[in-house]
Amino acid sequence: MNIIRESYMNLRSIIPSNLHLQNYNDLEEEILDLTKDCYKQLLLLDEQIMKNENFKFEGVLDEIKSIVQIVLDRTWENLNTGHWSQVPESQRFIYSLGSLFLSMISVMQAFLVQSDQQKYCLEKGLKDADMGLLLGCAYRTELTKAAEILSNCITKLDSPNETTGTSSLICGSLLPEFTGVKGCEIDTLSCPSLETFYAIFFLPRKPVKLEACMTHWPALNKWNSLDYISAKAGGRTVPVEIGSRYDEEEWSQSLMTVREFIRTHITSENKQKRTGYLAQHQLFNQIPELLTDICEPEYCCCSDKENTESGGTDINAWFGPAGTISPLHYDPKHNILAQVVGRKRVILYDPKYSDCLSCHNSKLLKNTAQVDPENPDYKQFPNYKNVPALETILHPGEMLYIPPTWWHHIRSLDVSFSVSFWWE
């Protein structure tokens, strides 16, 4: 109970002092009234708990929880109606706030249940915090802190010897036989100076593989252990791509915990399962504890903009089993792909050959080619046959600079964990 109380004391310190509801005049009056009522009751309940540790608050807590659930259910409908880009900011704001309230309620509930049920309450609160971070647009600092507090509390309740029962991840020694296109090897440099990188590669938009630039990253040692990843992030809810590649019709996304993802898609021996890929997710914004294991490359300070503040660097995680594929596509920003665990094969094409790569017509896939370098159909795409390719095998501890609009196809050869840095 002391662990639960300590967590609640930490959590109550992040209760918002102002809900800022006046900023969203498009919210339904009923939703506004319910949210205000919930907030008021939470503050009163917190006051009672602080005054009297033995205060019986079960009935009051159930009432508050039902109010929050009504607000979230109504908001959930709006979040899932129409295209995501058209969802009003006010709905995402309310979803963030409601998720934060539910996180607090879960810790309060942990006071009331038997010790063997406390972990379940905390895991529910942790999922609520993550859902607020994933779908909401406000109170990110409070939700991130709430998730950290709940995750640490769950870890303390776990058995000290509880692990995933998995060994360290070791990449293979032999390379498979590759089908399809064979490209020329990309230039490789060992930790070039910033001036060299800028003059020879950044300005002329030329890809390069960079060695010895990640030797100081703690992730190179720590992320080889699935037990470490599970301890840091196992209970966190993340979006996982389901399917071998995102340009297939059956591709979908699913929300699951990192621990469930590891168990189902990384360590499972079930070869019939569909591939799962934690891809292009800002995991380090969601879980800052992992951010301390990596460092933003100094090359990201190079910019195309003059006398203009940069929009910052987008840092994304790419974690999945062997065989995950990013089909041939391009990105509008500069990209440094840092390989931490496992190996990846990367095939690249100069953007001057874009007309030969046959982009998809759909709006969602406008930056993705129809041609497949691993299984080229030269009858359907005859102009593709003579397009020169570059390629490389990216090993742990190596980075690849991919200039804007350069086409790239990526296949994981082992269980792989990569980090991409996108900037302008």
Short mmCIF file of C-alpha atoms in Angstrom, two decimals:
data_model
loop_
_atom_site.label_atom_id
_atom_site.label_comp_id
_atom_site.label_asym_id
_atom_site.label_seq_id
_atom_site.Cartn_x
_atom_site.Cartn_y
_atom_site.Cartn_z
CA MET A 1 0.00 0.00 0.00
CA ASN A 2 2.93 2.33 0.64
CA ILE A 3 3.97 1.95 -3.02
CA ILE A 4 0.44 2.83 -4.18
CA ARG A 5 0.24 5.81 -1.85
CA GLU A 6 3.66 7.07 -2.96
CA SER A 7 2.52 6.84 -6.59
CA TYR A 8 -0.66 8.72 -5.83
CA MET A 9 1.25 11.47 -4.01
CA ASN A 10 3.44 11.87 -7.10
CA LEU A 11 0.46 11.76 -9.42
CA ARG A 12 -1.63 14.33 -7.57
CA SER A 13 1.16 16.87 -8.00
CA ILE A 14 0.40 17.05 -11.73
CA ILE A 15 -3.33 17.75 -11.41
CA PRO A 16 -3.99 20.70 -13.77
CA SER A 17 -4.66 23.99 -12.02
CA ASN A 18 -6.64 25.23 -15.03
CA LEU A 19 -8.62 23.18 -17.55
CA HIS A 20 -8.49 25.88 -20.27
CA LEU A 21 -11.97 24.86 -21.42
CA GLN A 22 -12.71 28.44 -22.44
CA ASN A 23 -10.37 27.97 -25.40
CA TYR A 24 -12.78 25.55 -27.06
CA ASN A 25 -16.17 27.15 -27.63
CA ASP A 26 -17.20 24.43 -30.12
CA LEU A 27 -17.53 21.82 -27.36
CA GLU A 28 -21.01 20.62 -26.50
CA GLU A 29 -22.39 22.25 -23.38
CA GLU A 30 -23.14 18.83 -21.88
CA ILE A 31 -19.53 17.73 -22.34
CA LEU A 32 -18.26 20.96 -20.79
CA ASP A 33 -20.54 20.58 -17.78
CA LEU A 34 -19.62 16.92 -17.26
CA THR A 35 -15.89 17.69 -17.51
CA LYS A 36 -16.13 20.56 -15.03
CA ASP A 37 -18.18 18.40 -12.65
CA CYS A 38 -15.67 15.57 -12.85
CA TYR A 39 -12.75 17.92 -12.19
CA LYS A 40 -14.52 19.44 -9.19
CA GLN A 41 -15.30 16.04 -7.69
CA LEU A 42 -11.74 14.81 -8.24
CA LEU A 43 -10.37 17.83 -6.34
CA LEU A 44 -12.82 17.27 -3.48
CA LEU A 45 -12.02 13.57 -3.35
CA ASP A 46 -8.29 14.31 -3.32
CA GLU A 47 -8.83 16.71 -0.41
CA GLN A 48 -10.68 14.04 1.55
CA ILE A 49 -8.00 11.42 0.86
CA MET A 50 -5.29 13.77 2.08
CA LYS A 51 -7.23 14.57 5.26
CA ASN A 52 -8.12 11.01 6.13
CA GLU A 53 -6.25 7.99 4.84
CA ASN A 54 -9.17 5.73 5.84
CA PHE A 55 -11.81 7.80 4.03
CA LYS A 56 -14.26 5.47 2.26
CA PHE A 57 -14.40 6.86 -1.25
CA GLU A 58 -15.45 3.84 -3.33
CA GLY A 59 -18.95 5.11 -4.17
CA VAL A 60 -17.72 8.60 -5.03
CA LEU A 61 -14.97 7.15 -7.19
CA ASP A 62 -17.41 5.00 -9.18
CA GLU A 63 -19.55 8.08 -9.84
CA ILE A 64 -16.59 10.13 -11.07
CA LYS A 65 -15.38 7.28 -13.26
CA SER A 66 -18.80 6.93 -14.89
CA ILE A 67 -18.81 10.66 -15.69
CA VAL A 68 -15.36 10.50 -17.28
CA GLN A 69 -16.35 7.42 -19.29
CA ILE A 70 -19.39 9.22 -20.70
CA VAL A 71 -17.14 12.08 -21.86
CA LEU A 72 -14.57 9.73 -23.38
CA ASP A 73 -17.16 7.55 -25.11
CA ARG A 74 -18.70 10.62 -26.73
CA THR A 75 -15.28 11.93 -27.72
CA TRP A 76 -14.21 8.52 -29.06
CA GLU A 77 -17.08 8.61 -31.54
CA ASN A 78 -15.87 11.96 -32.85
CA LEU A 79 -12.26 10.76 -33.05
CA ASN A 80 -13.31 7.83 -35.21
CA THR A 81 -15.67 9.67 -37.57
CA GLY A 82 -14.23 10.82 -40.88
CA HIS A 83 -10.54 11.34 -41.67
CA TRP A 84 -8.17 11.86 -38.74
CA SER A 85 -6.97 15.20 -40.14
CA GLN A 86 -10.54 16.52 -39.90
CA VAL A 87 -10.99 15.73 -36.19
CA PRO A 88 -11.53 19.02 -34.29
CA GLU A 89 -8.73 19.91 -31.89
CA SER A 90 -11.31 20.37 -29.14
CA GLN A 91 -12.19 16.66 -29.26
CA ARG A 92 -8.54 15.65 -28.93
CA PHE A 93 -8.15 18.13 -26.09
CA ILE A 94 -11.04 16.61 -24.14
CA TYR A 95 -9.71 13.11 -24.83
CA SER A 96 -6.33 14.10 -23.32
CA LEU A 97 -8.00 15.52 -20.23
CA GLY A 98 -10.30 12.55 -19.74
CA SER A 99 -7.38 10.14 -20.12
CA LEU A 100 -5.46 12.03 -17.45
CA PHE A 101 -8.46 11.84 -15.10
CA LEU A 102 -8.74 8.07 -15.66
CA SER A 103 -5.06 7.62 -14.85
CA MET A 104 -5.62 9.24 -11.47
CA ILE A 105 -8.78 7.25 -10.86
CA SER A 106 -6.91 3.99 -11.51
CA VAL A 107 -4.41 4.76 -8.74
CA MET A 108 -7.26 5.65 -6.40
CA GLN A 109 -8.91 2.34 -7.24
CA ALA A 110 -5.69 0.53 -6.36
CA PHE A 111 -6.28 1.69 -2.76
CA LEU A 112 -9.57 -0.22 -2.69
CA VAL A 113 -8.75 -3.61 -4.20
CA GLN A 114 -6.85 -6.62 -2.94
CA SER A 115 -3.09 -6.62 -3.45
CA ASP A 116 -3.32 -9.19 -6.26
CA GLN A 117 -5.57 -6.80 -8.23
CA GLN A 118 -3.58 -3.61 -7.73
CA LYS A 119 -1.33 -4.23 -10.72
CA TYR A 120 -4.36 -4.59 -13.00
CA CYS A 121 -5.67 -1.17 -11.88
CA LEU A 122 -2.29 0.45 -12.50
CA GLU A 123 -1.92 -1.17 -15.92
CA LYS A 124 -5.35 0.18 -16.85
CA GLY A 125 -4.25 3.67 -15.77
CA LEU A 126 -1.03 3.34 -17.76
CA LYS A 127 -2.97 2.40 -20.89
CA ASP A 128 -5.28 5.39 -20.37
CA ALA A 129 -2.26 7.72 -20.14
CA ASP A 130 -0.79 6.26 -23.33
CA MET A 131 -4.08 6.58 -25.19
CA GLY A 132 -4.17 10.23 -24.19
CA LEU A 133 -0.65 10.67 -25.56
CA LEU A 134 -1.42 8.83 -28.79
CA LEU A 135 -4.79 10.37 -29.62
CA GLY A 136 -4.94 13.60 -27.62
CA CYS A 137 -3.29 16.97 -28.19
CA ALA A 138 -2.98 18.53 -24.72
CA TYR A 139 -1.52 17.94 -21.25
CA ARG A 140 1.36 15.98 -22.80
CA THR A 141 3.72 16.86 -19.96
CA GLU A 142 1.18 15.69 -17.37
CA LEU A 143 0.31 12.51 -19.29
CA THR A 144 3.98 11.65 -19.83
CA LYS A 145 4.67 12.12 -16.14
CA ALA A 146 1.59 10.07 -15.20
CA ALA A 147 2.72 7.23 -17.46
CA GLU A 148 6.21 7.33 -15.93
CA ILE A 149 4.80 7.24 -12.37
CA LEU A 150 2.44 4.34 -13.15
CA SER A 151 5.10 2.39 -15.05
CA ASN A 152 7.56 2.73 -12.16
CA CYS A 153 4.89 1.65 -9.67
CA ILE A 154 4.09 -1.46 -11.73
CA THR A 155 7.79 -2.31 -11.89
CA LYS A 156 8.03 -2.08 -8.09
CA LEU A 157 5.05 -4.40 -7.68
CA ASP A 158 6.54 -6.94 -10.08
CA SER A 159 8.77 -9.71 -8.84
CA PRO A 160 12.42 -8.57 -9.00
CA ASN A 161 13.27 -11.66 -11.03
CA GLU A 162 10.39 -11.37 -13.48
CA THR A 163 11.71 -11.29 -17.06
CA THR A 164 10.48 -12.04 -20.53
CA GLY A 165 12.52 -15.25 -20.52
CA THR A 166 14.41 -14.27 -23.66
CA SER A 167 18.08 -14.13 -24.50
CA SER A 168 19.98 -11.25 -26.02
CA LEU A 169 19.34 -10.38 -29.64
CA ILE A 170 22.22 -11.38 -31.90
CA CYS A 171 22.21 -10.66 -35.62
CA GLY A 172 23.06 -13.40 -38.08
CA SER A 173 26.52 -13.91 -39.51
CA LEU A 174 25.60 -14.94 -43.06
CA LEU A 175 23.78 -12.82 -45.59
CA PRO A 176 20.89 -14.35 -47.52
CA GLU A 177 20.81 -14.60 -51.29
CA PHE A 178 19.09 -11.44 -52.51
CA THR A 179 16.73 -11.57 -55.47
CA GLY A 180 16.02 -8.81 -57.94
CA VAL A 181 18.05 -5.64 -58.24
CA LYS A 182 21.74 -5.49 -57.30
CA GLY A 183 23.06 -1.99 -56.69
CA CYS A 184 26.48 -0.38 -56.39
CA GLU A 185 27.79 0.05 -52.85
CA ILE A 186 27.11 3.39 -51.20
CA ASP A 187 30.09 5.53 -50.15
CA THR A 188 31.19 4.92 -46.54
CA LEU A 189 33.05 7.30 -44.23
CA SER A 190 34.20 6.89 -40.64
CA CYS A 191 32.90 9.75 -38.49
CA PRO A 192 33.49 12.58 -41.00
CA SER A 193 33.72 16.13 -39.73
CA LEU A 194 30.61 18.27 -39.87
CA GLU A 195 32.26 20.42 -42.54
CA THR A 196 33.06 17.37 -44.70
CA PHE A 197 29.56 15.97 -44.38
CA TYR A 198 27.99 19.33 -45.24
CA ALA A 199 30.18 20.04 -48.28
CA ILE A 200 30.44 16.58 -49.85
CA PHE A 201 27.08 14.99 -49.01
CA PHE A 202 24.51 17.40 -47.56
CA LEU A 203 24.76 20.20 -50.14
CA PRO A 204 24.97 17.95 -53.24
CA ARG A 205 22.25 15.62 -51.86
CA LYS A 206 24.40 12.49 -51.89
CA PRO A 207 23.73 9.46 -49.64
CA VAL A 208 26.53 8.13 -47.44
CA LYS A 209 27.00 5.42 -44.83
CA LEU A 210 28.54 6.73 -41.61
CA GLU A 211 30.62 4.53 -39.33
CA ALA A 212 31.90 5.13 -35.76
CA CYS A 213 29.32 7.85 -35.06
CA MET A 214 27.29 5.91 -32.49
CA THR A 215 29.95 4.37 -30.25
CA HIS A 216 28.79 6.50 -27.30
CA TRP A 217 25.15 5.37 -27.51
CA PRO A 218 24.07 3.29 -24.46
CA ALA A 219 21.39 1.75 -26.74
CA LEU A 220 24.02 -0.26 -28.62
CA ASN A 221 24.46 -2.46 -25.56
CA LYS A 222 21.14 -2.09 -23.76
CA TRP A 223 18.69 -2.65 -26.61
CA ASN A 224 20.11 -6.08 -27.41
CA SER A 225 18.24 -7.26 -24.32
CA LEU A 226 14.49 -7.75 -24.69
CA ASP A 227 14.33 -7.85 -20.91
CA TYR A 228 15.70 -4.31 -20.81
CA ILE A 229 13.20 -3.08 -23.41
CA SER A 230 10.38 -4.79 -21.52
CA ALA A 231 11.49 -3.29 -18.20
CA LYS A 232 11.58 0.22 -19.68
CA ALA A 233 8.58 0.07 -21.99
CA GLY A 234 6.85 -3.31 -21.69
CA GLY A 235 3.57 -1.98 -20.32
CA ARG A 236 3.30 0.95 -22.72
CA THR A 237 0.63 0.94 -25.44
CA VAL A 238 1.94 1.60 -28.96
CA PRO A 239 0.62 1.43 -32.57
CA VAL A 240 1.84 -1.64 -34.46
CA GLU A 241 1.58 -2.14 -38.22
CA ILE A 242 0.11 -5.55 -39.09
CA GLY A 243 1.12 -6.92 -42.47
CA SER A 244 4.31 -7.45 -44.42
CA ARG A 245 4.29 -3.96 -46.01
CA TYR A 246 2.12 -0.85 -45.84
CA ASP A 247 1.21 -0.78 -49.55
CA GLU A 248 -0.72 -4.06 -49.38
CA GLU A 249 -4.52 -4.10 -49.17
CA GLU A 250 -4.61 -6.25 -46.01
CA TRP A 251 -2.25 -3.94 -44.11
CA SER A 252 -3.71 -2.56 -40.88
CA GLN A 253 -2.71 -1.14 -37.50
CA SER A 254 -3.34 -2.38 -33.99
CA LEU A 255 -2.75 -1.00 -30.50
CA MET A 256 -0.91 -3.28 -28.08
CA THR A 257 1.64 -3.10 -25.30
CA VAL A 258 5.33 -3.38 -26.15
CA ARG A 259 5.46 -6.57 -24.09
CA GLU A 260 2.60 -8.08 -26.10
CA PHE A 261 4.29 -6.99 -29.34
CA ILE A 262 7.56 -8.69 -28.33
CA ARG A 263 5.77 -11.87 -27.30
CA THR A 264 3.60 -12.04 -30.42
CA HIS A 265 5.87 -10.75 -33.18
CA ILE A 266 9.49 -10.95 -31.98
CA THR A 267 9.89 -14.15 -29.92
CA SER A 268 6.91 -16.22 -31.10
CA GLU A 269 7.66 -19.40 -33.02
CA ASN A 270 4.29 -19.25 -34.78
CA LYS A 271 5.31 -18.82 -38.40
CA GLN A 272 1.68 -18.44 -39.54
CA LYS A 273 1.21 -15.12 -37.80
CA ARG A 274 1.07 -11.88 -39.76
CA THR A 275 4.15 -9.67 -39.46
CA GLY A 276 4.00 -6.92 -36.85
CA TYR A 277 6.16 -3.80 -37.06
CA LEU A 278 6.45 -0.95 -34.57
CA ALA A 279 7.23 1.47 -37.37
CA GLN A 280 7.62 5.24 -37.72
CA HIS A 281 6.47 5.90 -34.18
CA GLN A 282 7.70 8.77 -32.00
CA LEU A 283 8.40 6.33 -29.18
CA PHE A 284 10.93 8.59 -27.50
CA ASN A 285 8.42 11.41 -27.08
CA GLN A 286 6.05 8.93 -25.50
CA ILE A 287 8.71 7.21 -23.35
CA PRO A 288 11.49 9.71 -22.53
CA GLU A 289 13.28 7.04 -20.46
CA LEU A 290 14.46 5.49 -23.76
CA LEU A 291 15.58 8.84 -25.16
CA THR A 292 18.56 8.88 -22.80
CA ASP A 293 19.90 5.79 -24.60
CA ILE A 294 20.44 7.63 -27.89
CA CYS A 295 21.92 10.93 -29.11
CA GLU A 296 20.85 13.13 -31.99
CA PRO A 297 23.66 13.14 -34.60
CA GLU A 298 25.45 16.47 -34.93
CA TYR A 299 24.86 16.30 -38.69
CA CYS A 300 21.20 17.14 -38.05
CA CYS A 301 22.25 20.75 -37.41
CA CYS A 302 22.87 21.18 -41.16
CA SER A 303 19.92 23.01 -42.65
CA ASP A 304 18.50 24.20 -45.93
CA LYS A 305 16.96 27.20 -44.18
CA GLU A 306 18.79 30.51 -43.83
CA ASN A 307 18.13 32.80 -40.87
CA THR A 308 15.06 30.72 -39.98
CA GLU A 309 14.52 28.61 -36.92
CA SER A 310 14.46 24.91 -37.71
CA GLY A 311 11.26 22.97 -37.10
CA GLY A 312 13.25 20.55 -34.97
CA THR A 313 14.11 16.91 -35.55
CA ASP A 314 11.49 14.18 -35.73
CA ILE A 315 12.85 11.04 -34.05
CA ASN A 316 11.09 7.77 -34.90
CA ALA A 317 11.52 4.17 -33.75
CA TRP A 318 11.48 1.13 -36.09
CA PHE A 319 11.36 -2.16 -34.17
CA GLY A 320 10.38 -5.48 -35.70
CA PRO A 321 11.29 -9.04 -36.67
CA ALA A 322 13.37 -10.17 -39.61
CA GLY A 323 11.54 -9.73 -42.90
CA THR A 324 9.86 -6.38 -42.29
CA ILE A 325 9.81 -4.27 -45.44
CA SER A 326 9.48 -0.58 -46.17
CA PRO A 327 8.51 -0.56 -49.88
CA LEU A 328 10.28 1.75 -52.29
CA HIS A 329 9.34 5.31 -51.31
CA TYR A 330 10.77 8.76 -50.67
CA ASP A 331 10.53 11.27 -47.80
CA PRO A 332 10.53 15.07 -48.12
CA LYS A 333 13.04 15.64 -45.30
CA HIS A 334 16.67 14.83 -44.65
CA ASN A 335 16.99 11.45 -42.95
CA ILE A 336 19.68 9.76 -40.90
CA LEU A 337 18.78 6.13 -40.25
CA ALA A 338 20.74 4.80 -37.26
CA GLN A 339 20.95 1.02 -36.88
CA VAL A 340 21.03 -0.16 -33.24
CA VAL A 341 20.08 -3.85 -33.34
CA GLY A 342 20.21 -6.25 -36.29
CA ARG A 343 20.93 -5.56 -39.96
CA LYS A 344 19.00 -3.94 -42.78
CA ARG A 345 19.47 -3.99 -46.53
CA VAL A 346 18.81 -0.61 -48.14
CA ILE A 347 18.38 0.03 -51.89
CA LEU A 348 18.37 3.64 -53.09
CA TYR A 349 17.57 5.52 -56.30
CA ASP A 350 18.36 9.07 -57.32
CA PRO A 351 15.20 11.22 -57.55
CA LYS A 352 16.10 12.16 -61.12
CA TYR A 353 14.79 8.69 -62.08
CA SER A 354 11.39 9.22 -60.42
CA ASP A 355 9.50 9.01 -63.72
CA CYS A 356 10.80 5.45 -64.18
CA LEU A 357 9.59 4.22 -60.79
CA SER A 358 5.83 4.56 -61.37
CA CYS A 359 4.30 6.17 -58.28
CA HIS A 360 0.94 4.99 -57.00
CA ASN A 361 -1.99 7.17 -58.00
CA SER A 362 -3.67 7.21 -54.60
CA LYS A 363 -3.20 10.22 -52.33
CA LEU A 364 -2.01 8.09 -49.41
CA LEU A 365 0.68 6.34 -51.49
CA LYS A 366 1.77 9.25 -53.69
CA ASN A 367 5.36 8.95 -52.35
CA THR A 368 5.50 5.16 -52.92
CA ALA A 369 6.60 3.41 -56.12
CA GLN A 370 4.74 0.54 -57.75
CA VAL A 371 7.98 -1.20 -58.76
CA ASP A 372 9.49 -3.73 -56.37
CA PRO A 373 13.32 -3.90 -56.48
CA GLU A 374 13.25 -7.43 -55.05
CA ASN A 375 10.81 -8.71 -57.66
CA PRO A 376 10.97 -6.34 -60.63
CA ASP A 377 8.37 -6.64 -63.38
CA TYR A 378 10.18 -5.26 -66.41
CA LYS A 379 7.26 -6.00 -68.73
CA GLN A 380 4.93 -3.78 -66.74
CA PHE A 381 7.62 -1.19 -65.96
CA PRO A 382 10.11 -1.32 -68.90
CA ASN A 383 11.68 2.08 -68.09
CA TYR A 384 12.80 0.70 -64.73
CA LYS A 385 15.18 -1.89 -66.15
CA ASN A 386 18.14 0.41 -66.73
CA VAL A 387 17.78 2.64 -63.67
CA PRO A 388 21.03 2.42 -61.63
CA ALA A 389 20.65 1.55 -57.95
CA LEU A 390 22.80 2.02 -54.86
CA GLU A 391 22.69 -0.35 -51.94
CA THR A 392 24.25 -1.21 -48.61
CA ILE A 393 23.90 -3.50 -45.61
CA LEU A 394 23.44 -1.41 -42.49
CA HIS A 395 25.00 -3.08 -39.42
CA PRO A 396 24.56 -2.20 -35.74
CA GLY A 397 26.43 1.01 -34.96
CA GLU A 398 26.17 2.37 -38.52
CA MET A 399 24.13 5.29 -39.85
CA LEU A 400 22.85 6.02 -43.34
CA TYR A 401 22.23 9.54 -44.59
CA ILE A 402 19.30 9.57 -47.06
CA PRO A 403 18.82 12.98 -48.73
CA PRO A 404 15.31 14.39 -49.32
CA THR A 405 13.30 12.74 -52.14
CA TRP A 406 15.85 9.92 -52.60
CA TRP A 407 13.94 6.69 -53.11
CA HIS A 408 14.72 3.87 -50.66
CA HIS A 409 13.61 0.29 -50.11
CA ILE A 410 14.48 -1.32 -46.75
CA ARG A 411 14.36 -4.93 -45.59
CA SER A 412 15.24 -6.15 -42.09
CA LEU A 413 17.57 -9.14 -42.18
CA ASP A 414 17.34 -9.84 -38.43
CA VAL A 415 15.25 -8.71 -35.50
CA SER A 416 15.95 -5.02 -35.91
CA PHE A 417 15.73 -1.79 -33.93
CA SER A 418 16.50 1.40 -35.83
CA VAL A 419 16.11 5.10 -35.09
CA SER A 420 15.46 7.69 -37.80
CA PHE A 421 16.15 11.41 -37.51
CA TRP A 422 14.17 13.58 -39.95
CA TRP A 423 14.84 17.29 -40.31
CA GLU A 424 14.71 20.17 -42.80
#
